[in-house]
CSV table of N, CA and C in Angstrom, one decimal:
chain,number,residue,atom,x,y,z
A,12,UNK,N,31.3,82.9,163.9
A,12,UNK,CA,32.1,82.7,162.7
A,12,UNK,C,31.2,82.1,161.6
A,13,UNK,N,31.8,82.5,160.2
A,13,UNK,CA,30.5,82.1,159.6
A,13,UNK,C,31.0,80.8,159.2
A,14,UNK,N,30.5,80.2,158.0
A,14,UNK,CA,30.5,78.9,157.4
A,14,UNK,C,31.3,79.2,155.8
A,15,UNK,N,32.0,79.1,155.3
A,15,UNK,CA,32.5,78.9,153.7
A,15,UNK,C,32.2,77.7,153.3
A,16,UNK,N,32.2,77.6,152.0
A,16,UNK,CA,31.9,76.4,151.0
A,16,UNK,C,32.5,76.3,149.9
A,17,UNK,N,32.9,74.9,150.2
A,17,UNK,CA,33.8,74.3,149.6
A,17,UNK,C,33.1,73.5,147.9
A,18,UNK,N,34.2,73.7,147.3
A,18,UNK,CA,33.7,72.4,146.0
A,18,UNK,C,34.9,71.8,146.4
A,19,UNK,N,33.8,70.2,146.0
A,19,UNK,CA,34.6,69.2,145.9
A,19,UNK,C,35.2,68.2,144.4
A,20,UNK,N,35.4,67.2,144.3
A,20,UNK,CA,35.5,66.9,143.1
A,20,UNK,C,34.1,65.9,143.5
A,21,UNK,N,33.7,65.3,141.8
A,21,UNK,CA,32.4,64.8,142.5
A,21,UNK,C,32.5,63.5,143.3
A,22,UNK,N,31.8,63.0,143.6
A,22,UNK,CA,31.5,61.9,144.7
A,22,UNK,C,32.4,62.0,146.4
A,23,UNK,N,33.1,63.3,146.4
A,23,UNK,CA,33.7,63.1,147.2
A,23,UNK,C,33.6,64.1,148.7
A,24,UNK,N,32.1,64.4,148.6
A,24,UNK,CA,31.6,65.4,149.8
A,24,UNK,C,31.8,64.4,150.8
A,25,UNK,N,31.2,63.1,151.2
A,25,UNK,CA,31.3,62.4,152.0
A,25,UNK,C,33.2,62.4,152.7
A,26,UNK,N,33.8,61.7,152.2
A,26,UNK,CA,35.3,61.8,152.5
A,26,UNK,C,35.6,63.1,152.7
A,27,UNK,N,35.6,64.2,151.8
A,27,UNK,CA,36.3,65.3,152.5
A,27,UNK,C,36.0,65.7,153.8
A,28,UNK,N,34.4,65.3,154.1
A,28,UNK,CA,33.9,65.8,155.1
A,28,UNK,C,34.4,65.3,156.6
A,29,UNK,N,34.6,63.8,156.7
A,29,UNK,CA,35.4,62.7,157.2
A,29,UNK,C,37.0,63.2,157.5
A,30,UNK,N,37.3,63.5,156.1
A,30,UNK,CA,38.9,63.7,156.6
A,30,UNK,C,39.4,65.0,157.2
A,31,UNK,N,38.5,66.2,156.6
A,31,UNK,CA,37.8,67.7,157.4
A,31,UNK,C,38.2,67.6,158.9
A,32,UNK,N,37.0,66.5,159.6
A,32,UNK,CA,37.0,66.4,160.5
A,32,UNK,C,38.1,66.0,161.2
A,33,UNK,N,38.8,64.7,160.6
A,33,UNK,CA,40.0,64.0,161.3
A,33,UNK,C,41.3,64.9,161.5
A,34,UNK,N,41.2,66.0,160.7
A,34,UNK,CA,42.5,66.8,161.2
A,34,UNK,C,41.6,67.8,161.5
A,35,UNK,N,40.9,67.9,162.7
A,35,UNK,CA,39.7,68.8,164.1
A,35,UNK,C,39.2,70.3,163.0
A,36,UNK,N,39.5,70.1,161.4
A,36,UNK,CA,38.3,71.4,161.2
A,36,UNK,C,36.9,71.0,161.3
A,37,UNK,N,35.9,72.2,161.9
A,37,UNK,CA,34.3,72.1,161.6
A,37,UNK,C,34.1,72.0,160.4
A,38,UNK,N,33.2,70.9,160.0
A,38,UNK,CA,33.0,71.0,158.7
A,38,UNK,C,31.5,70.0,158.7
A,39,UNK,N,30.7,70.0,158.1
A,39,UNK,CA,29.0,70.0,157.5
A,39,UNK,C,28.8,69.6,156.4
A,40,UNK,N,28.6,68.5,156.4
A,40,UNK,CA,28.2,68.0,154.8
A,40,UNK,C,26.7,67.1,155.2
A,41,UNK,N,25.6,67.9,154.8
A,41,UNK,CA,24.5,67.3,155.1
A,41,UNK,C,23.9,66.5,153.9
A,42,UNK,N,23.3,65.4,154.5
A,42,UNK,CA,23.2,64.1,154.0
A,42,UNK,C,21.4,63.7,154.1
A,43,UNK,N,21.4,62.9,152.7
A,43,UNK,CA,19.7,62.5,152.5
A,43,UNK,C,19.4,60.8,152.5
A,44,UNK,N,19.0,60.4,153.3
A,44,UNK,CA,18.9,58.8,153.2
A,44,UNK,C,17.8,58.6,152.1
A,45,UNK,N,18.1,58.2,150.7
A,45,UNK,CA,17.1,58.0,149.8
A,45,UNK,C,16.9,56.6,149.2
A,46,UNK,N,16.1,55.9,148.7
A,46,UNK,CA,15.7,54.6,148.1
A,46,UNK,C,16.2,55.1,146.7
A,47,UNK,N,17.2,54.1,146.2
A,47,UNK,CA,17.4,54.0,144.9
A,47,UNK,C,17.0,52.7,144.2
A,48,UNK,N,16.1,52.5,142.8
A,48,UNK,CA,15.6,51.4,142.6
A,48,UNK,C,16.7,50.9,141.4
A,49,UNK,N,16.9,49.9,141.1
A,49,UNK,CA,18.1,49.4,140.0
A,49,UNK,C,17.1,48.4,139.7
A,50,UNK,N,16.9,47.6,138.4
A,50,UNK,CA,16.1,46.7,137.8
A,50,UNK,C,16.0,45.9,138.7
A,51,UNK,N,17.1,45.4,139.6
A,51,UNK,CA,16.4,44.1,140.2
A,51,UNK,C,16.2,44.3,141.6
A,52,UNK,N,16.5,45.6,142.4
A,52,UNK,CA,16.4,45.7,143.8
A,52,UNK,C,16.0,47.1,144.0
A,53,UNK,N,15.6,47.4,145.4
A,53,UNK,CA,15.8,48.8,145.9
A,53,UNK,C,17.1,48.8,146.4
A,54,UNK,N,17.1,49.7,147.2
A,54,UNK,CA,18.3,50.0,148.5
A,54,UNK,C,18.2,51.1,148.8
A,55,UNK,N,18.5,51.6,150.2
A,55,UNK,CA,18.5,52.6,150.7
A,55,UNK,C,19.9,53.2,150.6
A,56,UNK,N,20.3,54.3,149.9
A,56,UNK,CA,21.9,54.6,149.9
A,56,UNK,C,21.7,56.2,150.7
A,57,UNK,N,23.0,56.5,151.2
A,57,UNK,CA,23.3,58.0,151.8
A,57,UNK,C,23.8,58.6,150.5
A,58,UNK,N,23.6,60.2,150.9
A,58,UNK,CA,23.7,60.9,149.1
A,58,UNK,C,23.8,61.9,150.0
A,59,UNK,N,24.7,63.0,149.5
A,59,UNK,CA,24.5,64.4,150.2
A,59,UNK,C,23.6,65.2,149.5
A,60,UNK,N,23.2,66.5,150.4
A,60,UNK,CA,21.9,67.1,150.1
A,60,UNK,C,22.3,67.9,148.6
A,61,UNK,N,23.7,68.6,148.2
A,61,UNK,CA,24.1,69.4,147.4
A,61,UNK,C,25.4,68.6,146.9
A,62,UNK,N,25.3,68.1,145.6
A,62,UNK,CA,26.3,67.7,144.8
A,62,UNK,C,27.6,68.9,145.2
A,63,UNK,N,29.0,68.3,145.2
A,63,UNK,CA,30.1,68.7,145.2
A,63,UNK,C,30.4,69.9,146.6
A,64,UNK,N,29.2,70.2,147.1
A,64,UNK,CA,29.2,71.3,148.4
A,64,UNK,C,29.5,70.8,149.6
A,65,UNK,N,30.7,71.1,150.6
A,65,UNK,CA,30.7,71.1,151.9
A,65,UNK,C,30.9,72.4,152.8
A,66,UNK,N,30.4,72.8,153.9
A,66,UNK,CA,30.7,73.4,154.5
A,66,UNK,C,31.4,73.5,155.3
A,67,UNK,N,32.7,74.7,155.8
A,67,UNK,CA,33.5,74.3,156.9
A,67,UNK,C,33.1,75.4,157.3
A,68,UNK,N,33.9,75.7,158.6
A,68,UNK,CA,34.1,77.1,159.6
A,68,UNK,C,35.7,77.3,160.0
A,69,UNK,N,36.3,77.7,159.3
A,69,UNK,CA,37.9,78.1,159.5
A,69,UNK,C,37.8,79.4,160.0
A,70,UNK,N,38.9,79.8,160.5
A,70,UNK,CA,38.8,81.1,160.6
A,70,UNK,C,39.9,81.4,159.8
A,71,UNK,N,39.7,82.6,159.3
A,71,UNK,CA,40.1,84.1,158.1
A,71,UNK,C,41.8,83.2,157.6
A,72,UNK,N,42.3,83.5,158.7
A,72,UNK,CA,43.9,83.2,158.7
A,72,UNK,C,44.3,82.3,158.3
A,73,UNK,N,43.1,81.1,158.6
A,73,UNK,CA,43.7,79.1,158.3
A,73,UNK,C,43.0,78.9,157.2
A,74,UNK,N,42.1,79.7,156.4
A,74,UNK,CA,41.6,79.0,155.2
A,74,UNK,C,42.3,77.9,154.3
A,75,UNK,N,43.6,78.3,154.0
A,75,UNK,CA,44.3,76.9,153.4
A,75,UNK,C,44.2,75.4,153.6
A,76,UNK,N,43.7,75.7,155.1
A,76,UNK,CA,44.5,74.4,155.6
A,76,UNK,C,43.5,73.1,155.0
A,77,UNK,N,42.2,73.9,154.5
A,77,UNK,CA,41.1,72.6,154.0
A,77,UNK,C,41.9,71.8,152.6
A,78,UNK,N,42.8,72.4,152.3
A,78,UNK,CA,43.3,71.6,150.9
A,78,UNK,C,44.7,70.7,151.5
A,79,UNK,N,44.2,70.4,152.9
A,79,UNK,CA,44.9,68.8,153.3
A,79,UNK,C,44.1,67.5,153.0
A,80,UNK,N,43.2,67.9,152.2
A,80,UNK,CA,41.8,67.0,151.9
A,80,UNK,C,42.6,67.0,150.2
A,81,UNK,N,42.6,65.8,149.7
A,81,UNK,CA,42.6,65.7,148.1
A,81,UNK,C,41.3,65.8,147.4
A,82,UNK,N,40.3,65.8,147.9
A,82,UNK,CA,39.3,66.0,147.4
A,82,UNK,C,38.8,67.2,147.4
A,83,UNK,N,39.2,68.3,148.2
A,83,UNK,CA,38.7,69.4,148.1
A,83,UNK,C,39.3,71.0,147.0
A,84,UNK,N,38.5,71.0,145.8
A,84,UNK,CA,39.1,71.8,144.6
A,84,UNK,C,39.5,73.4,145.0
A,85,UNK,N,38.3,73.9,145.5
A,85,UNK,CA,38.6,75.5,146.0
A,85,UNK,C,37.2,75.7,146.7
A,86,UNK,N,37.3,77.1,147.0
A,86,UNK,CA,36.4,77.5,147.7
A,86,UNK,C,35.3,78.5,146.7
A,87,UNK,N,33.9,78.3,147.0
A,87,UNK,CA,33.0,78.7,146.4
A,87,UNK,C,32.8,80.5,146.7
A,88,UNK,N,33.0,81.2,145.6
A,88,UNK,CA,33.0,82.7,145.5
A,88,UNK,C,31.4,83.3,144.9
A,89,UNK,N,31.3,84.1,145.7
A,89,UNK,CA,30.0,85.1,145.4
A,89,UNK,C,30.4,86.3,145.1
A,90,UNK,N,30.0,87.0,144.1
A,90,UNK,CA,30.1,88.1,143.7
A,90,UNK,C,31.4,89.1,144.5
A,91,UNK,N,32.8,87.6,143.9
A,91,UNK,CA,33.8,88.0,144.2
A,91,UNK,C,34.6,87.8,145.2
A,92,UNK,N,33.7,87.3,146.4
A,92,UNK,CA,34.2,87.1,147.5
A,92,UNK,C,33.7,85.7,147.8
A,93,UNK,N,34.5,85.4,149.2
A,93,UNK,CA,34.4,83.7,149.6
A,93,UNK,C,33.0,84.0,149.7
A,94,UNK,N,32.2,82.7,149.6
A,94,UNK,CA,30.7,82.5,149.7
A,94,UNK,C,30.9,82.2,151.4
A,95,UNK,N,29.9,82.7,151.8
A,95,UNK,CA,29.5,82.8,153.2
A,95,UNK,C,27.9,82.2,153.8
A,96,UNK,N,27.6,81.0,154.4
A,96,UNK,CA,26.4,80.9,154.7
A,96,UNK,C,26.2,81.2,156.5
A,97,UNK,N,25.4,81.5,156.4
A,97,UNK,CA,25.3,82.8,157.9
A,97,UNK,C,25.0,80.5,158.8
A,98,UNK,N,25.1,81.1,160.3
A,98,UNK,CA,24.6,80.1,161.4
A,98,UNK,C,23.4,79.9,161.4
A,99,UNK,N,22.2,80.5,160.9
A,99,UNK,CA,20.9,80.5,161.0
A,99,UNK,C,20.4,79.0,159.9
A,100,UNK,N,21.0,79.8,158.4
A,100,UNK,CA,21.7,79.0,157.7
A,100,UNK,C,21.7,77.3,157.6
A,101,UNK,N,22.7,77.0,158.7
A,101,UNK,CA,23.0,75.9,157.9
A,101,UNK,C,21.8,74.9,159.5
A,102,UNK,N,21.6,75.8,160.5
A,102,UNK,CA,20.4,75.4,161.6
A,102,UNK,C,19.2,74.9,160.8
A,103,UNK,N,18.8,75.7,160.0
A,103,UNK,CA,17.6,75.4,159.1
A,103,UNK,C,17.8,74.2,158.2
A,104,UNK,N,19.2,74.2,157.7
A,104,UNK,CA,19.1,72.9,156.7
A,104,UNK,C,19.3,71.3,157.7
A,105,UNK,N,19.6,71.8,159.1
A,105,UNK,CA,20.0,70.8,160.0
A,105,UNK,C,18.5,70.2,160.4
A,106,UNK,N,17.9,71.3,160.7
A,106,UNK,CA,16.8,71.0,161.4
A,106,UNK,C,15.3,70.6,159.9
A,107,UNK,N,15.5,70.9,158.8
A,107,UNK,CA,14.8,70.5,157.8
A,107,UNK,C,15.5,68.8,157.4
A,108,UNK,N,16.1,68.9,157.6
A,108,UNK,CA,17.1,67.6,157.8
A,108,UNK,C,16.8,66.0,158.7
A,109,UNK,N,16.7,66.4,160.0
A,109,UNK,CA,16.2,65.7,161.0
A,109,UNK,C,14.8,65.6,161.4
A,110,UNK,N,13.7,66.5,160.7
A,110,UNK,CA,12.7,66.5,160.6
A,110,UNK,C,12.1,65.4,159.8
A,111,UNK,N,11.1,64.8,160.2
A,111,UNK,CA,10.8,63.7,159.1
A,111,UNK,C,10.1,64.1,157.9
A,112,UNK,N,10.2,64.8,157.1
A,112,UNK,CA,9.8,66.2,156.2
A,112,UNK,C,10.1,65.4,154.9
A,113,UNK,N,9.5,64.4,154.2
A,113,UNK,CA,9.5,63.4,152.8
A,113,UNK,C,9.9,64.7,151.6
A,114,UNK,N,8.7,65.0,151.8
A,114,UNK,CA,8.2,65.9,151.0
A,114,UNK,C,7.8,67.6,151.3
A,115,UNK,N,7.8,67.8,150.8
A,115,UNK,CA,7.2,69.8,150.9
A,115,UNK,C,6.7,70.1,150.1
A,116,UNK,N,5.8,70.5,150.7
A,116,UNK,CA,4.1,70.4,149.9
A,116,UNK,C,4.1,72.6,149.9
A,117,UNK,N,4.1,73.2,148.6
A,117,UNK,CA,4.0,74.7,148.4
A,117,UNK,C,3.1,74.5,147.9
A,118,UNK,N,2.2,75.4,148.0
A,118,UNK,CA,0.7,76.5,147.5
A,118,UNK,C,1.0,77.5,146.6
A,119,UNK,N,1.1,77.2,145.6
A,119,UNK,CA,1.7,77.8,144.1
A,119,UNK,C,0.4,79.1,143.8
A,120,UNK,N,0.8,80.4,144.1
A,120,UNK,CA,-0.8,81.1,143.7
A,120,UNK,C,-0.3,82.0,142.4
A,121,UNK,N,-1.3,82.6,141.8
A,121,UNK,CA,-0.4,82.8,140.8
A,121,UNK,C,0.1,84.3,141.1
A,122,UNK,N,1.7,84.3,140.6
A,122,UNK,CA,2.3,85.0,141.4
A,122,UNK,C,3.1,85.5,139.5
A,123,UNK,N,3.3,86.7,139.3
A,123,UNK,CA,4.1,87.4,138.1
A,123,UNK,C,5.4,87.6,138.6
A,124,UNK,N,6.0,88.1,137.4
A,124,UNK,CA,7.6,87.5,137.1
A,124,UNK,C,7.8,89.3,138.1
A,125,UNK,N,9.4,88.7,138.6
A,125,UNK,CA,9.4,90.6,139.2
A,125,UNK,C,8.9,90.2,141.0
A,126,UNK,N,8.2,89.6,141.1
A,126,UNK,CA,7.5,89.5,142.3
A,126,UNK,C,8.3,89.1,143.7
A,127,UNK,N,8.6,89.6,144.9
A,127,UNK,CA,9.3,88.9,145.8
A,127,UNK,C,8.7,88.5,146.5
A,128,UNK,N,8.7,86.8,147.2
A,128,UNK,CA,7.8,86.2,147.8
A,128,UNK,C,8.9,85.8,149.2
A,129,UNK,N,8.2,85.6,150.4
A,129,UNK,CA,9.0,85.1,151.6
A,129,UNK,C,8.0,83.4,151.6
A,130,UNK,N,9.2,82.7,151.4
A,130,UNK,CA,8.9,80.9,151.7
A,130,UNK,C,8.4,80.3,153.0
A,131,UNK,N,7.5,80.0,153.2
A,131,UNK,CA,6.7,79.5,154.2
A,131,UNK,C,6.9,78.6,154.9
A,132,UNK,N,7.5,77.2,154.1
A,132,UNK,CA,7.7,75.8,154.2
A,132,UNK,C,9.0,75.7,153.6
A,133,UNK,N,9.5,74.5,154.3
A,133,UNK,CA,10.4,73.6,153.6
A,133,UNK,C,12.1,74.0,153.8
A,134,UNK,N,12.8,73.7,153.0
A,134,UNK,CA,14.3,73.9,153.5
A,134,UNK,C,14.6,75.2,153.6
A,135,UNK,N,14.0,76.1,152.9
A,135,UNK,CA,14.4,77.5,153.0
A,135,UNK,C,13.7,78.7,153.1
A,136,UNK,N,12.5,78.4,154.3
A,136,UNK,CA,11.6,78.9,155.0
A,136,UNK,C,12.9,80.3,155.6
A,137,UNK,N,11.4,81.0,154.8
A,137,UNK,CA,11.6,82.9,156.0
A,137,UNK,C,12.6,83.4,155.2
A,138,UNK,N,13.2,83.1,153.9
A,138,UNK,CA,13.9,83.6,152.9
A,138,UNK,C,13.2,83.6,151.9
A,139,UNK,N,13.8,85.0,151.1
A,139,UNK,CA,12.8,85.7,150.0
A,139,UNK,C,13.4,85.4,148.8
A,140,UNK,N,12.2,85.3,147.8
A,140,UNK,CA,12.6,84.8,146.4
A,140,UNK,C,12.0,86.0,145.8
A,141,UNK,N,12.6,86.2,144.8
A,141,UNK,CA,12.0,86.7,143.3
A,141,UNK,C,12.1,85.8,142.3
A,142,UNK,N,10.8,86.3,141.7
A,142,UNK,CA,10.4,85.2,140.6
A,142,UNK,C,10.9,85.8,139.6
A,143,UNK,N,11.7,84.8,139.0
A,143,UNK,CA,12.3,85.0,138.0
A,143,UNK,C,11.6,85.0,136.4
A,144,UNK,N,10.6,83.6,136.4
A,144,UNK,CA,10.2,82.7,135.2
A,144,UNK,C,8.6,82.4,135.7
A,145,UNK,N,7.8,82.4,134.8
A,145,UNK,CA,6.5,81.5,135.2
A,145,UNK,C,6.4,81.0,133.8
A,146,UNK,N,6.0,79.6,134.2
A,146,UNK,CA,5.4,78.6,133.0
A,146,UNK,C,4.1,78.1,133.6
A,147,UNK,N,3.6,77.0,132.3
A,147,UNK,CA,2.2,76.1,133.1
A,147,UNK,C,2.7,75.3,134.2
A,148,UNK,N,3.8,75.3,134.4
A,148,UNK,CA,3.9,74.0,134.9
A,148,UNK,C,4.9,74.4,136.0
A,149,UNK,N,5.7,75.4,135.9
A,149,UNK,CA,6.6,75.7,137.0
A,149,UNK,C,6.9,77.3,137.2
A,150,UNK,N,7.5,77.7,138.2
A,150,UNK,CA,8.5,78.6,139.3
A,150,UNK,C,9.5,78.6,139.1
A,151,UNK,N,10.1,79.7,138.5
A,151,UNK,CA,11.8,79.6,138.7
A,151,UNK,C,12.0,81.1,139.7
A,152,UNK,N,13.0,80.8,140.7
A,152,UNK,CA,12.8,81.4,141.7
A,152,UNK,C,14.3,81.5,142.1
A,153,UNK,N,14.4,83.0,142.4
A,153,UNK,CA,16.0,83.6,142.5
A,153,UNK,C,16.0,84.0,144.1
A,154,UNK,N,17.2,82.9,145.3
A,154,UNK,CA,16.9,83.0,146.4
A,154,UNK,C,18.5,83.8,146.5
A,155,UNK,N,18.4,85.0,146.5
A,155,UNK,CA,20.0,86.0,147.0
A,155,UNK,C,21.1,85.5,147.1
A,156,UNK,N,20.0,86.0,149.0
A,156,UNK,CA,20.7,85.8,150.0
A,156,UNK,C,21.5,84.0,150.2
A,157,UNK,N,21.5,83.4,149.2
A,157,UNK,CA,21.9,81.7,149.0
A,157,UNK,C,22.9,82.0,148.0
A,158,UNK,N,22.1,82.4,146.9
A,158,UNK,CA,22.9,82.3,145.9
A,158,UNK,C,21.9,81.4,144.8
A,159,UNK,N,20.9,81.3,145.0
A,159,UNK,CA,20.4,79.3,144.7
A,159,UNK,C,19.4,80.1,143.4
A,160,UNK,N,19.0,79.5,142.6
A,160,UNK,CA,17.8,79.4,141.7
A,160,UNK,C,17.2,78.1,141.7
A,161,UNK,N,15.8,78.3,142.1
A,161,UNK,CA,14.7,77.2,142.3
A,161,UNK,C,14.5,77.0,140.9
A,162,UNK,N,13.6,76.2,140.8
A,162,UNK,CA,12.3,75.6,139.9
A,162,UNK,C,11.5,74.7,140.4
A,163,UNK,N,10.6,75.2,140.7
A,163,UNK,CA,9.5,74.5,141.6
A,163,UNK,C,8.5,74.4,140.8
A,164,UNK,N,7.8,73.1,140.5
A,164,UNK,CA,6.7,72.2,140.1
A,164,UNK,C,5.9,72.9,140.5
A,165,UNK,N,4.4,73.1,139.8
A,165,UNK,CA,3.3,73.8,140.7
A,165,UNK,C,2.4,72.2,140.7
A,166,UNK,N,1.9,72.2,141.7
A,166,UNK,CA,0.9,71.3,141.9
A,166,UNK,C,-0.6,70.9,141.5
């Protein structure tokens, strides 16, 4: 079964995901423990990986039933149809996740606009980009099969 995705309203991936679960749907809201600094302190806060995005797995017939959540607006469409992220998918953002992976270090070569490149490292390793943009300074990179547009810093 695959995965759909959800928008939420903002700040509310955490809770929908929580309340998702408490009436037994699968549902995936992956999460980044980051240091935020405020003038007078740090702190470590939880943040999810993708503003407003959760994943669930319903099947076909019960789609509705995610909007027992108040927090959840609709479902995210691709080129007309429910957006779909395959099991391989959301494995890789689990496992890029649990990895102690700070940072992701790319080898920026120079690469022309038009060009389709397969990602080596990092959250969305073994998926192919076309380059969309080159500047001095960055990558803007069109990933399909996601849906996603990069911009990646060159080093």
């Amino acid at each position: 079964m695959y995965w759909h995705v959800l928008y939420t309203k903002p700040k509310w991936e955490k809770k929908v995901a929580e309340q998702l679960n408490a009436h037994g749907i699968t549902c995936y809201c992956p999460i980044l423990v980051k240091v935020q600094q405020w003038s007078d302190r740090k702190k470590k806060v939880v943040v999810p990986l993708f503003n407003h995005y959760v994943f669930v797995q319903v099947p076909e017939n019960d789609r509705n039933s995610v909007f027992i959540s108040p927090g959840v607006i609709r479902y995210l469409f691709w080129l007309g149809k429910p957006a779909v992220v395959k099991d391989e998918e959301i494995a890789s953002i689990k496992q890029w996740l649990d990895g102690n992976e700070s940072t992701v270090s790319i080898d920026v070569l120079p690469y022309s606009v038009g060009e389709t490149i397969k990602i080596e490292k990092g959250p969305f390793t073994n998926h192919n980009a076309t380059i969309q943009q080159v500047t001095n300074t960055h990558y803007v990179l069109v990933l399909e099969s996601l849906g996603y547009i990069l911009k990646m810093k060159q080093l």
